[in-house]
Amino acid sequence: MVSGKLLFALASVATLGSVTTASAQTIKIGWVNSYSGFLAQAGDQMEKGLNLYVKLHTKDLPPGVKVEFVRRDDTGAPEVGKRVAQELITRERVQMLMGVVASPVAAAIAPLTAEAKIPFVITNAGGVAIPRISPYVTRFSFTLWQTALPIGTWSVKQGWKRGFSAVADFIPGHDAEGAFIKGFTDAGGQMLGSVRFPPASADYAPFMQRIKDAKPDVAFVWVPAGPAATAIMKAIKDLGLREAGINIVSAHDLLPDEELPNIGAFGADIVTAGNYSTTGVRPANTAFLKAWDEEYKGKAIPNFTSVAAWDAAHAIFELIKTTKGKFTGDEAMKFFAAWKDPDSPRGPISIDPATRDMIQDIYIRRSEMKNGKLVNTDIETIKAVKDPWKELNPPK
């Protein structure tokens, strides 16, 4: 419930936005990220992608126009994210919100953007229904339905007919579970069961034991990218799931590039679906990785959150360049609706004007050891994938 005082403040901001344009001198963007909490590593990946783009391209802004990022920590908690977003809108008078790792946080923030007519550019949170909360939300990352449904379909094509799912018990985990099951069963597979565990679980062994006891051909396992990926892979190893003949598949979150050195050789020969990996052979990716290595000097490995932040910053800078820093919230959303980039590090991308979500290639990747390192290698490309959930569930 939004307080009367906040509604008045938001209405004032909305009224101001309808009759004035953004400053031609300083564009204030509220950057909401998980600097602490269980998603802090994902937040750091996203932060590095944003910072690198801004450092390299601030010189390209129109003369006299500056961009100021007003940064806030949402701690991965929805109530904190909502509070800091309120502060950014009503006190800081930002012209745009950007960022957010966690889907529950993004869902808590989205209604505020509808009241204030403030664009909200999401750079990770993949909860499928978030853009429907507010017409001022656009997303430059992905939905779990884009990645998990194809891996369900792919699994049946391998002759794996009996499935099991184990996911973190929050919005993206629910989406991943639903998408995998839809792809798997529509292709002719049978689900033997499913289990959910706390998002910040410290002990995955009991849940992996449930999978082993069910004896499926394939298990879809999903956790948020970061240390949880290494922890659950260790549980899979300790319980001997793969030795028991159970194939492990997932969305890209299970084998994020930055965790591969920690997972090591045991992570080889696992198939995941995602929108980016560092091994992607594209000129734009080569240039991105070169700039990344020069900036971070081998101390960080980019992943899909890094690239989403990079791409979103690119779109925002193009908006500022096109308008010379003078735009309303509605004008910004119209610009984003037509956004296309044929040369993103992840491949060709565009915003679907009907859903305000990404249209992008999805890569089926197999992990393997190369030169002593675990890497994700693309083995199949599904071109120009729209969010399938929104196609299956049109607005009423």
Tab-separated table of C-alpha atoms in Angstrom:
chain	number	residue	atom	x	y	z
A	1	MET	CA	0.000	0.000	0.000
A	2	VAL	CA	1.436	3.379	-1.045
A	3	SER	CA	0.963	6.136	1.547
A	4	GLY	CA	-1.037	9.282	0.798
A	5	LYS	CA	2.080	11.379	1.341
A	6	LEU	CA	4.023	9.284	-1.160
A	7	LEU	CA	1.157	9.402	-3.670
A	8	PHE	CA	1.186	13.201	-3.441
A	9	ALA	CA	4.951	13.272	-3.987
A	10	LEU	CA	4.741	10.872	-6.906
A	11	ALA	CA	1.903	12.845	-8.447
A	12	SER	CA	3.973	15.992	-8.150
A	13	VAL	CA	6.877	14.308	-9.934
A	14	ALA	CA	4.544	12.966	-12.639
A	15	THR	CA	3.041	16.412	-13.172
A	16	LEU	CA	6.476	17.970	-13.363
A	17	GLY	CA	7.558	15.312	-15.903
A	18	SER	CA	4.539	16.007	-18.109
A	19	VAL	CA	5.280	19.693	-18.551
A	20	THR	CA	9.081	19.849	-18.405
A	21	THR	CA	11.902	17.874	-19.912
A	22	ALA	CA	15.038	16.403	-18.428
A	23	SER	CA	17.890	18.784	-17.740
A	24	ALA	CA	20.149	19.474	-20.674
A	25	GLN	CA	23.055	19.594	-18.219
A	26	THR	CA	22.750	16.638	-15.849
A	27	ILE	CA	20.670	13.498	-16.345
A	28	LYS	CA	20.091	11.837	-12.970
A	29	ILE	CA	19.636	8.074	-13.068
A	30	GLY	CA	18.766	6.063	-9.983
A	31	TRP	CA	20.897	2.903	-10.004
A	32	VAL	CA	19.472	0.243	-7.671
A	33	ASN	CA	21.744	-2.745	-7.109
A	34	SER	CA	22.495	-5.515	-4.609
A	35	TYR	CA	25.736	-4.330	-3.032
A	36	SER	CA	25.104	-6.614	-0.052
A	37	GLY	CA	23.037	-9.710	0.669
A	38	PHE	CA	22.971	-13.098	-1.040
A	39	LEU	CA	22.966	-11.550	-4.541
A	40	ALA	CA	25.961	-9.249	-3.990
A	41	GLN	CA	28.213	-11.135	-6.415
A	42	ALA	CA	25.632	-10.822	-9.197
A	43	GLY	CA	25.340	-7.152	-8.285
A	44	ASP	CA	29.088	-6.721	-8.615
A	45	GLN	CA	29.030	-8.315	-12.081
A	46	MET	CA	26.262	-5.930	-13.120
A	47	GLU	CA	28.077	-2.940	-11.607
A	48	LYS	CA	31.244	-3.704	-13.535
A	49	GLY	CA	29.352	-3.871	-16.830
A	50	LEU	CA	27.714	-0.486	-16.225
A	51	ASN	CA	30.909	1.190	-15.038
A	52	LEU	CA	32.910	-0.033	-18.012
A	53	TYR	CA	30.413	1.283	-20.555
A	54	VAL	CA	30.129	4.651	-18.816
A	55	LYS	CA	33.911	5.031	-18.584
A	56	LEU	CA	34.412	4.304	-22.275
A	57	HIS	CA	31.489	6.284	-23.664
A	58	THR	CA	30.941	9.359	-21.489
A	59	LYS	CA	33.025	11.223	-24.086
A	60	ASP	CA	30.298	10.476	-26.662
A	61	LEU	CA	27.592	12.437	-24.828
A	62	PRO	CA	26.415	15.763	-26.283
A	63	PRO	CA	28.494	18.794	-25.236
A	64	GLY	CA	27.489	20.063	-21.810
A	65	VAL	CA	25.389	16.985	-20.958
A	66	LYS	CA	26.434	14.837	-18.010
A	67	VAL	CA	24.998	11.657	-16.524
A	68	GLU	CA	24.920	11.238	-12.758
A	69	PHE	CA	24.216	7.800	-11.303
A	70	VAL	CA	22.665	8.013	-7.858
A	71	ARG	CA	23.441	4.593	-6.371
A	72	ARG	CA	21.476	2.702	-3.738
A	73	ASP	CA	21.800	-0.764	-2.171
A	74	ASP	CA	18.597	-2.819	-2.170
A	75	THR	CA	20.331	-5.647	-0.167
A	76	GLY	CA	18.309	-8.131	-2.262
A	77	ALA	CA	15.218	-7.342	-0.150
A	78	PRO	CA	11.939	-6.095	-1.746
A	79	GLU	CA	11.041	-3.746	1.115
A	80	VAL	CA	14.476	-2.118	0.966
A	81	GLY	CA	14.351	-1.832	-2.812
A	82	LYS	CA	10.959	-0.159	-2.664
A	83	ARG	CA	12.132	2.289	-0.014
A	84	VAL	CA	15.266	3.349	-1.868
A	85	ALA	CA	13.323	3.683	-5.127
A	86	GLN	CA	10.825	5.967	-3.383
A	87	GLU	CA	13.735	8.036	-2.118
A	88	LEU	CA	15.296	8.264	-5.563
A	89	ILE	CA	12.040	9.372	-7.162
A	90	THR	CA	10.737	11.807	-4.574
A	91	ARG	CA	13.927	13.186	-3.013
A	92	GLU	CA	16.604	12.825	-5.628
A	93	ARG	CA	14.190	13.562	-8.503
A	94	VAL	CA	15.883	11.082	-10.815
A	95	GLN	CA	14.639	10.940	-14.398
A	96	MET	CA	15.056	7.194	-14.683
A	97	LEU	CA	15.554	4.075	-12.568
A	98	MET	CA	17.965	1.369	-13.651
A	99	GLY	CA	19.447	-1.904	-12.410
A	100	VAL	CA	18.025	-4.492	-9.949
A	101	VAL	CA	19.258	-8.064	-9.648
A	102	ALA	CA	16.325	-9.676	-7.827
A	103	SER	CA	12.890	-10.132	-9.363
A	104	PRO	CA	11.007	-9.594	-6.057
A	105	VAL	CA	12.797	-6.242	-5.715
A	106	ALA	CA	11.908	-5.210	-9.266
A	107	ALA	CA	8.281	-6.240	-8.693
A	108	ALA	CA	8.151	-4.049	-5.575
A	109	ILE	CA	9.600	-1.041	-7.430
A	110	ALA	CA	7.548	-1.286	-10.634
A	111	PRO	CA	4.254	0.200	-9.308
A	112	LEU	CA	6.082	3.367	-8.219
A	113	THR	CA	7.245	3.960	-11.768
A	114	ALA	CA	3.676	3.895	-13.060
A	115	GLU	CA	2.663	6.588	-10.549
A	116	ALA	CA	5.675	8.793	-11.295
A	117	LYS	CA	5.906	8.097	-15.050
A	118	ILE	CA	9.572	7.287	-14.547
A	119	PRO	CA	11.225	4.765	-16.911
A	120	PHE	CA	12.590	1.686	-15.158
A	121	VAL	CA	15.337	-0.055	-17.161
A	122	ILE	CA	15.905	-3.541	-15.729
A	123	THR	CA	19.360	-5.031	-16.196
A	124	ASN	CA	18.790	-8.450	-14.632
A	125	ALA	CA	15.575	-9.325	-12.720
A	126	GLY	CA	14.047	-11.980	-14.975
A	127	GLY	CA	10.602	-12.426	-13.364
A	128	VAL	CA	8.423	-12.884	-16.397
A	129	ALA	CA	5.434	-10.712	-15.436
A	130	ILE	CA	7.298	-7.624	-14.151
A	131	PRO	CA	6.826	-5.438	-17.275
A	132	ARG	CA	3.065	-5.921	-16.978
A	133	ILE	CA	3.070	-4.227	-13.578
A	134	SER	CA	3.921	-0.852	-15.119
A	135	PRO	CA	4.016	0.556	-18.665
A	136	TYR	CA	7.251	2.328	-17.678
A	137	VAL	CA	9.249	-0.903	-17.286
A	138	THR	CA	11.568	-2.197	-20.003
A	139	ARG	CA	14.033	-5.045	-19.612
A	140	PHE	CA	17.463	-5.526	-21.205
A	141	SER	CA	18.247	-8.923	-19.681
A	142	PHE	CA	16.071	-12.000	-20.260
A	143	THR	CA	13.211	-13.995	-18.799
A	144	LEU	CA	13.638	-17.460	-17.344
A	145	TRP	CA	11.043	-18.637	-19.844
A	146	GLN	CA	13.401	-17.661	-22.662
A	147	THR	CA	16.143	-19.903	-21.267
A	148	ALA	CA	14.394	-22.699	-19.335
A	149	LEU	CA	11.680	-23.657	-21.827
A	150	PRO	CA	14.166	-24.421	-24.659
A	151	ILE	CA	16.291	-26.618	-22.407
A	152	GLY	CA	13.171	-28.628	-21.509
A	153	THR	CA	12.434	-29.224	-25.181
A	154	TRP	CA	16.091	-30.003	-25.914
A	155	SER	CA	16.213	-32.586	-23.093
A	156	VAL	CA	13.433	-34.707	-24.578
A	157	LYS	CA	15.188	-34.637	-27.959
A	158	GLN	CA	18.108	-36.408	-26.254
A	159	GLY	CA	15.815	-39.298	-25.356
A	160	TRP	CA	15.475	-38.237	-21.719
A	161	LYS	CA	11.793	-38.843	-21.013
A	162	ARG	CA	11.587	-38.785	-17.187
A	163	GLY	CA	12.323	-35.459	-15.519
A	164	PHE	CA	12.657	-33.806	-12.110
A	165	SER	CA	13.081	-30.136	-11.188
A	166	ALA	CA	14.763	-28.485	-8.195
A	167	VAL	CA	14.675	-24.691	-7.951
A	168	ALA	CA	15.130	-21.804	-5.537
A	169	ASP	CA	11.794	-20.864	-3.987
A	170	PHE	CA	11.238	-17.318	-5.272
A	171	ILE	CA	9.941	-15.604	-8.420
A	172	PRO	CA	12.703	-16.548	-10.903
A	173	GLY	CA	12.882	-20.096	-9.563
A	174	HIS	CA	9.141	-20.502	-10.029
A	175	ASP	CA	9.431	-19.162	-13.575
A	176	ALA	CA	12.333	-21.493	-14.355
A	177	GLU	CA	10.422	-24.478	-12.996
A	178	GLY	CA	7.256	-23.647	-14.921
A	179	ALA	CA	9.128	-23.014	-18.159
A	180	PHE	CA	11.184	-26.206	-18.017
A	181	ILE	CA	8.126	-28.309	-17.221
A	182	LYS	CA	6.185	-26.715	-20.092
A	183	GLY	CA	8.968	-27.337	-22.608
A	184	PHE	CA	9.638	-30.849	-21.291
A	185	THR	CA	6.061	-32.120	-21.124
A	186	ASP	CA	4.948	-30.504	-24.375
A	187	ALA	CA	7.796	-32.369	-26.077
A	188	GLY	CA	6.560	-35.669	-24.604
A	189	GLY	CA	8.464	-35.886	-21.317
A	190	GLN	CA	6.998	-36.964	-17.969
A	191	MET	CA	7.779	-35.165	-14.715
A	192	LEU	CA	8.460	-37.461	-11.773
A	193	GLY	CA	8.464	-34.624	-9.262
A	194	SER	CA	9.795	-31.248	-8.212
A	195	VAL	CA	11.224	-29.597	-5.130
A	196	ARG	CA	11.887	-26.014	-4.040
A	197	PHE	CA	14.479	-24.806	-1.552
A	198	PRO	CA	15.204	-21.449	0.172
A	199	PRO	CA	16.900	-18.923	-2.158
A	200	ALA	CA	19.832	-18.477	0.203
A	201	SER	CA	20.056	-22.128	1.205
A	202	ALA	CA	23.322	-23.272	2.751
A	203	ASP	CA	22.573	-26.992	2.464
A	204	TYR	CA	21.437	-28.412	-0.854
A	205	ALA	CA	22.149	-32.053	-0.040
A	206	PRO	CA	18.618	-33.023	1.110
A	207	PHE	CA	17.140	-31.616	-2.110
A	208	MET	CA	19.676	-33.340	-4.322
A	209	GLN	CA	18.913	-36.581	-2.464
A	210	ARG	CA	15.261	-36.169	-3.483
A	211	ILE	CA	16.380	-36.099	-7.095
A	212	LYS	CA	18.574	-39.176	-6.681
A	213	ASP	CA	15.770	-41.126	-5.015
A	214	ALA	CA	13.353	-40.305	-7.885
A	215	LYS	CA	15.806	-41.722	-10.484
A	216	PRO	CA	14.910	-39.415	-13.386
A	217	ASP	CA	16.707	-39.371	-16.722
A	218	VAL	CA	17.276	-35.634	-16.380
A	219	ALA	CA	17.131	-33.080	-13.569
A	220	PHE	CA	16.629	-29.369	-14.123
A	221	VAL	CA	18.437	-27.540	-11.297
A	222	TRP	CA	18.178	-23.760	-10.899
A	223	VAL	CA	19.817	-21.373	-8.420
A	224	PRO	CA	20.703	-17.672	-8.688
A	225	ALA	CA	24.025	-17.167	-10.463
A	226	GLY	CA	26.945	-16.702	-8.096
A	227	PRO	CA	28.301	-18.720	-5.152
A	228	ALA	CA	25.061	-20.740	-4.985
A	229	ALA	CA	25.969	-22.286	-8.333
A	230	THR	CA	29.243	-23.653	-6.989
A	231	ALA	CA	27.568	-24.822	-3.776
A	232	ILE	CA	24.827	-26.771	-5.517
A	233	MET	CA	27.274	-28.278	-7.995
A	234	LYS	CA	29.266	-29.532	-5.004
A	235	ALA	CA	26.098	-31.140	-3.604
A	236	ILE	CA	25.432	-32.799	-6.964
A	237	LYS	CA	28.983	-34.182	-6.887
A	238	ASP	CA	28.835	-35.287	-3.247
A	239	LEU	CA	25.524	-37.120	-3.765
A	240	GLY	CA	26.752	-38.792	-6.942
A	241	LEU	CA	23.809	-37.779	-9.118
A	242	ARG	CA	25.668	-37.942	-12.405
A	243	GLU	CA	27.319	-41.231	-11.494
A	244	ALA	CA	23.778	-42.533	-10.921
A	245	GLY	CA	22.985	-41.784	-14.568
A	246	ILE	CA	21.068	-38.541	-13.968
A	247	ASN	CA	21.745	-35.832	-16.556
A	248	ILE	CA	21.864	-32.260	-15.203
A	249	VAL	CA	20.526	-29.324	-17.244
A	250	SER	CA	19.668	-25.734	-16.411
A	251	ALA	CA	19.444	-22.134	-17.520
A	252	HIS	CA	22.743	-20.202	-17.676
A	253	ASP	CA	22.535	-19.335	-13.957
A	254	LEU	CA	23.863	-22.769	-12.952
A	255	LEU	CA	27.153	-22.317	-14.830
A	256	PRO	CA	27.803	-18.561	-14.920
A	257	ASP	CA	31.155	-17.719	-16.468
A	258	GLU	CA	32.598	-16.127	-13.339
A	259	GLU	CA	31.960	-19.280	-11.265
A	260	LEU	CA	33.471	-21.766	-13.719
A	261	PRO	CA	36.983	-21.563	-12.176
A	262	ASN	CA	35.463	-22.458	-8.794
A	263	ILE	CA	33.372	-25.326	-10.152
A	264	GLY	CA	36.224	-26.914	-12.099
A	265	ALA	CA	36.358	-30.154	-14.039
A	266	PHE	CA	33.302	-31.716	-12.379
A	267	GLY	CA	31.189	-29.103	-14.181
A	268	ALA	CA	32.124	-30.483	-17.616
A	269	ASP	CA	29.485	-31.973	-19.935
A	270	ILE	CA	26.505	-30.120	-18.481
A	271	VAL	CA	24.127	-28.434	-20.899
A	272	THR	CA	22.555	-25.062	-20.148
A	273	ALA	CA	20.644	-22.453	-22.136
A	274	GLY	CA	21.519	-18.770	-21.957
A	275	ASN	CA	21.871	-15.484	-23.804
A	276	TYR	CA	25.626	-14.969	-23.343
A	277	SER	CA	28.921	-16.691	-22.689
A	278	THR	CA	32.439	-15.338	-22.913
A	279	THR	CA	33.330	-17.896	-25.596
A	280	GLY	CA	30.784	-16.501	-28.064
A	281	VAL	CA	32.545	-15.880	-31.377
A	282	ARG	CA	31.406	-12.378	-32.411
A	283	PRO	CA	33.468	-9.260	-33.186
A	284	ALA	CA	31.466	-7.233	-30.653
A	285	ASN	CA	32.163	-9.822	-27.964
A	286	THR	CA	35.883	-9.823	-28.781
A	287	ALA	CA	35.960	-6.033	-28.428
A	288	PHE	CA	33.938	-6.170	-25.198
A	289	LEU	CA	36.239	-8.773	-23.639
A	290	LYS	CA	39.335	-6.813	-24.661
A	291	ALA	CA	37.974	-3.668	-22.970
A	292	TRP	CA	36.927	-5.712	-19.922
A	293	ASP	CA	40.362	-7.298	-19.515
A	294	GLU	CA	42.111	-3.952	-19.900
A	295	GLU	CA	39.886	-2.462	-17.184
A	296	TYR	CA	39.753	-5.332	-14.691
A	297	LYS	CA	43.151	-6.878	-15.493
A	298	GLY	CA	42.157	-10.514	-15.122
A	299	LYS	CA	40.557	-10.019	-11.702
A	300	ALA	CA	36.979	-10.461	-12.939
A	301	ILE	CA	35.141	-12.514	-15.572
A	302	PRO	CA	32.025	-10.987	-17.171
A	303	ASN	CA	28.739	-12.832	-17.355
A	304	PHE	CA	25.215	-12.248	-18.657
A	305	THR	CA	24.443	-9.622	-16.001
A	306	SER	CA	27.540	-7.645	-17.009
A	307	VAL	CA	26.476	-7.631	-20.652
A	308	ALA	CA	22.872	-6.676	-19.823
A	309	ALA	CA	24.114	-3.623	-17.900
A	310	TRP	CA	26.465	-2.737	-20.787
A	311	ASP	CA	23.627	-2.997	-23.335
A	312	ALA	CA	21.189	-1.022	-21.206
A	313	ALA	CA	23.752	1.753	-20.708
A	314	HIS	CA	24.286	1.794	-24.485
A	315	ALA	CA	20.563	2.305	-25.087
A	316	ILE	CA	20.324	5.047	-22.461
A	317	PHE	CA	23.327	6.893	-23.859
A	318	GLU	CA	21.817	6.674	-27.346
A	319	LEU	CA	18.572	8.134	-25.951
A	320	ILE	CA	20.514	11.032	-24.448
A	321	LYS	CA	22.483	11.606	-27.641
A	322	THR	CA	19.358	11.492	-29.821
A	323	THR	CA	17.397	13.906	-27.629
A	324	LYS	CA	20.402	15.990	-26.493
A	325	GLY	CA	19.343	15.199	-22.954
A	326	LYS	CA	15.801	16.521	-23.304
A	327	PHE	CA	13.165	13.823	-22.893
A	328	THR	CA	10.103	12.974	-20.865
A	329	GLY	CA	9.376	9.563	-19.412
A	330	ASP	CA	6.934	8.805	-22.214
A	331	GLU	CA	9.429	9.876	-24.859
A	332	ALA	CA	12.094	7.650	-23.318
A	333	MET	CA	9.764	4.644	-23.341
A	334	LYS	CA	8.874	5.285	-26.973
A	335	PHE	CA	12.588	5.366	-27.805
A	336	PHE	CA	13.274	2.100	-25.970
A	337	ALA	CA	10.342	0.382	-27.692
A	338	ALA	CA	12.122	0.808	-31.029
A	339	TRP	CA	15.596	-0.043	-29.704
A	340	LYS	CA	17.745	-2.438	-31.739
A	341	ASP	CA	21.416	-3.330	-31.632
A	342	PRO	CA	22.688	-5.839	-34.198
A	343	ASP	CA	26.138	-5.848	-32.588
A	344	SER	CA	25.741	-6.502	-28.877
A	345	PRO	CA	28.397	-8.728	-27.295
A	346	ARG	CA	25.636	-11.338	-26.955
A	347	GLY	CA	24.517	-11.047	-30.590
A	348	PRO	CA	21.617	-9.159	-32.209
A	349	ILE	CA	19.113	-7.772	-29.710
A	350	SER	CA	15.987	-5.632	-29.825
A	351	ILE	CA	13.144	-4.601	-27.563
A	352	ASP	CA	9.782	-6.171	-28.359
A	353	PRO	CA	7.459	-3.126	-28.461
A	354	ALA	CA	4.487	-5.306	-27.472
A	355	THR	CA	6.062	-6.595	-24.243
A	356	ARG	CA	9.054	-4.284	-23.567
A	357	ASP	CA	11.218	-7.404	-23.177
A	358	MET	CA	14.276	-8.538	-25.119
A	359	ILE	CA	14.165	-10.379	-28.409
A	360	GLN	CA	17.502	-12.196	-28.547
A	361	ASP	CA	19.312	-15.347	-29.573
A	362	ILE	CA	19.365	-18.132	-27.004
A	363	TYR	CA	22.366	-20.446	-27.025
A	364	ILE	CA	22.389	-24.087	-25.989
A	365	ARG	CA	25.822	-24.470	-24.371
A	366	ARG	CA	27.775	-27.533	-23.317
A	367	SER	CA	30.434	-27.081	-20.648
A	368	GLU	CA	33.829	-28.604	-21.349
A	369	MET	CA	37.444	-28.437	-20.266
A	370	LYS	CA	39.691	-26.487	-22.661
A	371	ASN	CA	43.339	-25.747	-21.914
A	372	GLY	CA	42.759	-26.723	-18.309
A	373	LYS	CA	39.759	-24.415	-17.862
A	374	LEU	CA	36.021	-25.074	-17.679
A	375	VAL	CA	34.173	-23.119	-20.377
A	376	ASN	CA	30.682	-22.956	-21.894
A	377	THR	CA	30.688	-23.725	-25.619
A	378	ASP	CA	27.692	-22.919	-27.828
A	379	ILE	CA	26.392	-26.041	-29.591
A	380	GLU	CA	23.101	-24.673	-30.929
A	381	THR	CA	21.578	-21.231	-31.527
A	382	ILE	CA	17.870	-20.469	-31.357
A	383	LYS	CA	17.435	-17.224	-33.243
A	384	ALA	CA	15.411	-14.152	-32.179
A	385	VAL	CA	13.586	-15.647	-29.194
A	386	LYS	CA	10.689	-13.640	-27.784
A	387	ASP	CA	9.480	-14.253	-24.244
A	388	PRO	CA	7.344	-17.398	-24.688
A	389	TRP	CA	5.311	-16.876	-21.514
A	390	LYS	CA	3.793	-13.660	-22.825
A	391	GLU	CA	2.933	-15.365	-26.093
A	392	LEU	CA	1.266	-18.191	-24.138
A	393	ASN	CA	-0.484	-15.762	-21.755
A	394	PRO	CA	-1.684	-12.706	-23.729
A	395	PRO	CA	-3.047	-9.772	-21.697
A	396	LYS	CA	-6.720	-10.122	-20.854
